[in-house]
Amino acid sequence: MTARRKLIAGNWKMNGLKADGLALASDLAGRVNGAGATAFDLLICPPFPLLFPVADAIAGSALALGGQDCAAKTSGAHTGDVAPAMLTDAGCRYVILGHSERRADHGESDALIAAKAAAAHAQGLIAIICVGETESQRDAGQANAVVSGQLAGSIPAGATAANTVIAYEPVWAIGTGKTATPEDVRAVHAHIRAELEGKIADAGAAKILYGGSVKPSNAAELMAVENVDGALVGGASLKADDFWAIATSCR
Ligand code: PGA
């Protein structure tokens, strides 16, 4: 099996003001700096206005920074949008794209997500492309088919294991406290691994994260599942102790 280093990503969503974000980021940077060699890379994705101050607060640490979205365009008359170059300018190495909350709240299509990912790649960002089925789709036995369609539509030409990470986030497990069982996760991640062939160069080395109610009490079990190469963590990433416990559960 290809050795893939784990990535533990914190998606802060629309939470926290500057003081909260700085405190959390500084705390985590201190832990990363003090930890020495780890079995994981740690990433935080704060809201846009916090990126510059958080980047200053974590400067010099191995804690990585990412955005929660970016535009498909490089600049211009696009009110409210944030260009990939603005993210790299703020010190980001990663960007989350196609999160189910953006697919639902903003009607983002697979084609738009692919265009955003291509723009992110052109700027040197690593795109974390999110996929996952709803509860009714799962109940109808369509989980793998839904994920296949999202992967086919959302991964742009030019994707490689170095510039693209996939996050499997079953919608019914996000923020609900309902976690997919290790067997559910194993089955979908194996399906995704197979589907990445031909869509991502060096597919065997591409990371596939699991997300949806990951917390300290279930992290070790989930992170040990085959083809689970890390976690995309929402609620539990807002508490330094919980996020760190999730990360250090990686072996
Ligand atoms: P959750 O969110 O950990 O709060 O379920 C995960 C996500 O949406 O990325």
Short mmCIF file of C-alpha atoms and ligand atoms in Angstrom, two decimals:
data_model
loop_
_atom_site.label_atom_id
_atom_site.label_comp_id
_atom_site.label_asym_id
_atom_site.label_seq_id
_atom_site.Cartn_x
_atom_site.Cartn_y
_atom_site.Cartn_z
CA MET A 1 0.00 0.00 0.00
CA THR A 2 1.23 3.47 -0.81
CA ALA A 3 2.25 5.36 2.32
CA ARG A 4 0.26 8.56 2.51
CA ARG A 5 0.92 11.10 5.24
CA LYS A 6 -2.24 12.04 7.11
CA LEU A 7 -3.75 15.52 6.73
CA ILE A 8 -5.92 16.84 9.54
CA ALA A 9 -7.84 19.87 8.31
CA GLY A 10 -9.92 22.21 10.45
CA ASN A 11 -12.85 23.88 8.71
CA TRP A 12 -13.83 26.73 10.99
CA LYS A 13 -16.82 27.62 8.76
CA MET A 14 -18.45 30.95 9.72
CA ASN A 15 -17.32 30.88 13.35
CA GLY A 16 -15.26 33.16 15.53
CA LEU A 17 -14.06 36.74 15.52
CA LYS A 18 -10.46 37.90 15.38
CA ALA A 19 -9.65 37.36 19.05
CA ASP A 20 -11.07 33.81 19.00
CA GLY A 21 -9.26 32.90 15.79
CA LEU A 22 -5.93 34.29 16.95
CA ALA A 23 -6.14 32.45 20.26
CA LEU A 24 -7.02 29.14 18.61
CA ALA A 25 -4.41 29.46 15.86
CA SER A 26 -1.63 30.47 18.28
CA ASP A 27 -2.49 27.61 20.60
CA LEU A 28 -2.33 25.09 17.74
CA ALA A 29 0.87 26.55 16.30
CA GLY A 30 2.49 26.19 19.71
CA ARG A 31 1.44 22.55 19.90
CA VAL A 32 2.74 21.83 16.39
CA ASN A 33 6.06 23.51 17.17
CA GLY A 34 6.44 21.61 20.41
CA ALA A 35 5.48 18.23 18.98
CA GLY A 36 8.56 17.55 16.89
CA ALA A 37 8.01 14.85 14.25
CA THR A 38 4.32 14.02 13.80
CA ALA A 39 2.37 11.43 11.82
CA PHE A 40 0.17 14.18 10.36
CA ASP A 41 0.12 17.61 8.74
CA LEU A 42 -2.19 20.09 10.45
CA LEU A 43 -4.23 22.65 8.51
CA ILE A 44 -6.68 25.35 9.61
CA CYS A 45 -9.17 27.08 7.32
CA PRO A 46 -10.49 30.24 9.02
CA PRO A 47 -13.05 32.67 7.59
CA PHE A 48 -11.58 35.06 4.99
CA PRO A 49 -11.19 38.17 7.18
CA LEU A 50 -9.07 36.21 9.64
CA LEU A 51 -6.57 34.85 7.12
CA PHE A 52 -4.00 37.67 7.30
CA PRO A 53 -3.93 38.02 11.10
CA VAL A 54 -3.92 34.25 11.59
CA ALA A 55 -1.08 33.91 9.07
CA ASP A 56 0.95 36.36 11.15
CA ALA A 57 0.11 34.48 14.35
CA ILE A 58 1.30 31.12 12.98
CA ALA A 59 4.27 32.40 10.94
CA GLY A 60 7.26 30.10 11.22
CA SER A 61 5.21 27.11 12.40
CA ALA A 62 4.39 24.02 10.37
CA LEU A 63 0.67 24.68 10.87
CA ALA A 64 -0.75 25.25 7.37
CA LEU A 65 -3.39 27.77 6.34
CA GLY A 66 -6.25 27.40 3.87
CA GLY A 67 -9.33 29.19 2.57
CA GLN A 68 -12.87 27.79 2.64
CA ASP A 69 -13.65 28.70 -0.97
CA CYS A 70 -12.29 30.70 -3.88
CA ALA A 71 -13.51 32.13 -7.15
CA ALA A 72 -12.99 30.50 -10.52
CA LYS A 73 -11.88 33.87 -11.89
CA THR A 74 -8.54 35.54 -11.24
CA SER A 75 -9.73 39.13 -10.63
CA GLY A 76 -12.27 41.70 -11.72
CA ALA A 77 -15.91 42.64 -11.27
CA HIS A 78 -17.08 39.76 -9.04
CA THR A 79 -18.50 41.37 -5.92
CA GLY A 80 -18.03 39.32 -2.79
CA ASP A 81 -15.73 36.75 -4.36
CA VAL A 82 -12.15 35.98 -3.35
CA ALA A 83 -9.54 35.14 -5.98
CA PRO A 84 -7.06 32.28 -5.55
CA ALA A 85 -4.17 34.78 -5.66
CA MET A 86 -5.68 36.58 -2.67
CA LEU A 87 -5.49 33.32 -0.74
CA THR A 88 -1.84 32.67 -1.59
CA ASP A 89 -1.12 36.34 -0.82
CA ALA A 90 -2.53 35.72 2.67
CA GLY A 91 -0.28 32.71 3.12
CA CYS A 92 -2.69 29.92 2.17
CA ARG A 93 -1.45 26.65 0.71
CA TYR A 94 -4.86 24.97 0.56
CA VAL A 95 -8.46 25.78 -0.33
CA ILE A 96 -11.60 23.78 0.46
CA LEU A 97 -13.90 23.59 -2.57
CA GLY A 98 -17.35 22.18 -3.14
CA HIS A 99 -18.23 21.74 0.52
CA SER A 100 -21.80 20.44 0.76
CA GLU A 101 -22.82 23.65 2.54
CA ARG A 102 -21.69 25.64 -0.51
CA ARG A 103 -23.27 23.15 -2.89
CA ALA A 104 -26.56 23.54 -0.95
CA ASP A 105 -26.50 27.20 0.19
CA HIS A 106 -25.00 28.65 -2.99
CA GLY A 107 -26.13 26.14 -5.58
CA GLU A 108 -22.58 25.27 -6.56
CA SER A 109 -22.45 22.77 -9.41
CA ASP A 110 -19.78 20.20 -10.12
CA ALA A 111 -18.73 22.24 -13.16
CA LEU A 112 -18.26 25.38 -11.07
CA ILE A 113 -16.25 23.44 -8.49
CA ALA A 114 -14.02 22.03 -11.25
CA ALA A 115 -13.46 25.57 -12.58
CA LYS A 116 -12.60 26.81 -9.10
CA ALA A 117 -10.20 23.91 -8.58
CA ALA A 118 -8.48 24.64 -11.90
CA ALA A 119 -8.10 28.30 -10.89
CA ALA A 120 -6.74 27.24 -7.50
CA HIS A 121 -4.23 24.89 -9.16
CA ALA A 122 -3.10 27.64 -11.52
CA GLN A 123 -2.24 29.68 -8.45
CA GLY A 124 -0.34 26.80 -6.82
CA LEU A 125 -3.00 25.99 -4.23
CA ILE A 126 -3.89 22.47 -3.14
CA ALA A 127 -7.63 21.99 -3.70
CA ILE A 128 -9.56 19.93 -1.16
CA ILE A 129 -12.55 18.84 -3.24
CA CYS A 130 -15.53 17.69 -1.17
CA VAL A 131 -18.02 15.01 -2.17
CA GLY A 132 -20.71 13.08 -0.33
CA GLU A 133 -24.27 11.83 -0.49
CA THR A 134 -27.36 12.98 1.40
CA GLU A 135 -29.26 10.70 3.75
CA SER A 136 -32.02 10.02 1.23
CA GLN A 137 -29.46 9.19 -1.46
CA ARG A 138 -27.77 6.74 0.92
CA ASP A 139 -31.11 5.19 1.88
CA ALA A 140 -31.85 4.73 -1.81
CA GLY A 141 -28.55 2.84 -2.25
CA GLN A 142 -27.04 5.64 -4.35
CA ALA A 143 -24.07 6.67 -2.21
CA ASN A 144 -21.38 5.35 -4.54
CA ALA A 145 -23.15 6.58 -7.66
CA VAL A 146 -23.57 10.10 -6.25
CA VAL A 147 -19.93 10.25 -5.23
CA SER A 148 -18.83 8.96 -8.65
CA GLY A 149 -20.82 11.69 -10.38
CA GLN A 150 -19.37 14.38 -8.14
CA LEU A 151 -15.82 13.14 -8.70
CA ALA A 152 -16.32 12.97 -12.46
CA GLY A 153 -17.69 16.51 -12.56
CA SER A 154 -15.62 18.30 -9.92
CA ILE A 155 -12.04 17.17 -10.58
CA PRO A 156 -10.44 19.36 -13.24
CA ALA A 157 -7.97 18.35 -15.94
CA GLY A 158 -4.46 18.64 -14.58
CA ALA A 159 -5.34 17.28 -11.14
CA THR A 160 -2.49 15.38 -9.48
CA ALA A 161 -1.94 13.74 -6.12
CA ALA A 162 0.19 16.78 -5.24
CA ASN A 163 -2.40 19.46 -6.01
CA THR A 164 -5.67 17.72 -5.13
CA VAL A 165 -7.10 16.14 -1.98
CA ILE A 166 -10.55 14.53 -1.91
CA ALA A 167 -12.75 14.84 1.19
CA TYR A 168 -15.59 12.34 1.56
CA GLU A 169 -18.22 13.99 3.71
CA PRO A 170 -21.58 12.24 3.85
CA VAL A 171 -24.01 15.15 4.23
CA TRP A 172 -26.04 13.32 6.88
CA ALA A 173 -22.98 13.08 9.12
CA ILE A 174 -21.98 16.77 9.00
CA GLY A 175 -22.68 18.64 12.21
CA THR A 176 -25.26 16.04 13.23
CA GLY A 177 -23.22 13.93 15.62
CA LYS A 178 -24.05 10.94 13.37
CA THR A 179 -20.78 9.42 12.22
CA ALA A 180 -20.54 6.94 9.41
CA THR A 181 -19.43 3.55 10.68
CA PRO A 182 -15.87 2.46 9.90
CA GLU A 183 -17.35 -0.09 7.48
CA ASP A 184 -19.39 2.61 5.66
CA VAL A 185 -16.27 4.73 5.42
CA ARG A 186 -14.06 1.85 4.28
CA ALA A 187 -16.48 0.97 1.49
CA VAL A 188 -16.86 4.50 0.11
CA HIS A 189 -13.16 5.33 0.41
CA ALA A 190 -12.26 2.14 -1.49
CA HIS A 191 -14.78 3.17 -4.15
CA ILE A 192 -13.27 6.67 -4.35
CA ARG A 193 -9.74 5.27 -4.58
CA ALA A 194 -10.75 3.20 -7.59
CA GLU A 195 -12.61 6.12 -9.18
CA LEU A 196 -9.57 8.41 -8.94
CA GLU A 197 -7.70 6.29 -11.48
CA GLY A 198 -7.61 8.29 -14.68
CA LYS A 199 -8.93 11.45 -12.99
CA ILE A 200 -5.90 12.31 -10.85
CA ALA A 201 -2.29 11.71 -11.87
CA ASP A 202 -0.54 9.35 -9.44
CA ALA A 203 -3.96 8.46 -8.01
CA GLY A 204 -2.58 5.94 -5.55
CA ALA A 205 -0.76 8.74 -3.74
CA ALA A 206 -3.79 11.08 -3.54
CA LYS A 207 -5.17 11.72 -0.08
CA ILE A 208 -8.81 10.93 0.70
CA LEU A 209 -10.05 12.60 3.90
CA TYR A 210 -13.13 11.64 5.86
CA GLY A 211 -15.35 14.35 7.32
CA GLY A 212 -18.57 14.40 9.29
CA SER A 213 -18.75 14.54 13.10
CA VAL A 214 -15.12 13.50 13.58
CA LYS A 215 -14.28 13.95 17.26
CA PRO A 216 -11.68 12.74 19.74
CA SER A 217 -13.78 9.71 20.69
CA ASN A 218 -14.07 8.31 17.15
CA ALA A 219 -10.94 9.67 15.45
CA ALA A 220 -8.54 6.80 16.14
CA GLU A 221 -11.00 4.25 14.78
CA LEU A 222 -11.79 6.28 11.66
CA MET A 223 -8.19 7.28 10.93
CA ALA A 224 -7.18 3.60 11.03
CA VAL A 225 -9.57 2.69 8.18
CA GLU A 226 -7.88 1.72 4.92
CA ASN A 227 -7.75 4.60 2.42
CA VAL A 228 -8.58 7.18 5.09
CA ASP A 229 -5.72 9.65 4.82
CA GLY A 230 -6.91 12.22 7.31
CA ALA A 231 -9.94 14.19 8.39
CA LEU A 232 -11.86 17.33 7.52
CA VAL A 233 -13.13 18.51 10.87
CA GLY A 234 -15.80 21.15 11.50
CA GLY A 235 -17.16 21.61 15.01
CA ALA A 236 -14.34 19.83 16.82
CA SER A 237 -11.72 21.99 15.06
CA LEU A 238 -12.91 25.03 17.05
CA LYS A 239 -11.50 23.64 20.28
CA ALA A 240 -7.72 23.29 20.37
CA ASP A 241 -7.83 20.32 22.75
CA ASP A 242 -10.30 18.38 20.60
CA PHE A 243 -8.61 19.18 17.29
CA TRP A 244 -5.22 18.24 18.68
CA ALA A 245 -6.60 15.00 20.15
CA ILE A 246 -7.98 14.10 16.71
CA ALA A 247 -4.64 14.82 15.04
CA THR A 248 -2.57 12.90 17.56
CA SER A 249 -4.82 9.88 17.20
CA CYS A 250 -3.15 9.32 13.80
CA ARG A 251 -0.62 6.54 13.77
P1 PGA B 1 -18.46 18.53 11.41
O1 PGA B 1 -18.23 19.24 9.97
O2 PGA B 1 -17.12 17.97 11.83
O3 PGA B 1 -18.92 19.66 12.30
O4 PGA B 1 -19.46 17.47 11.21
C1 PGA B 1 -17.37 18.66 9.02
C2 PGA B 1 -17.34 19.52 7.78
O5 PGA B 1 -18.40 20.00 7.36
O6 PGA B 1 -16.28 19.74 7.19
#
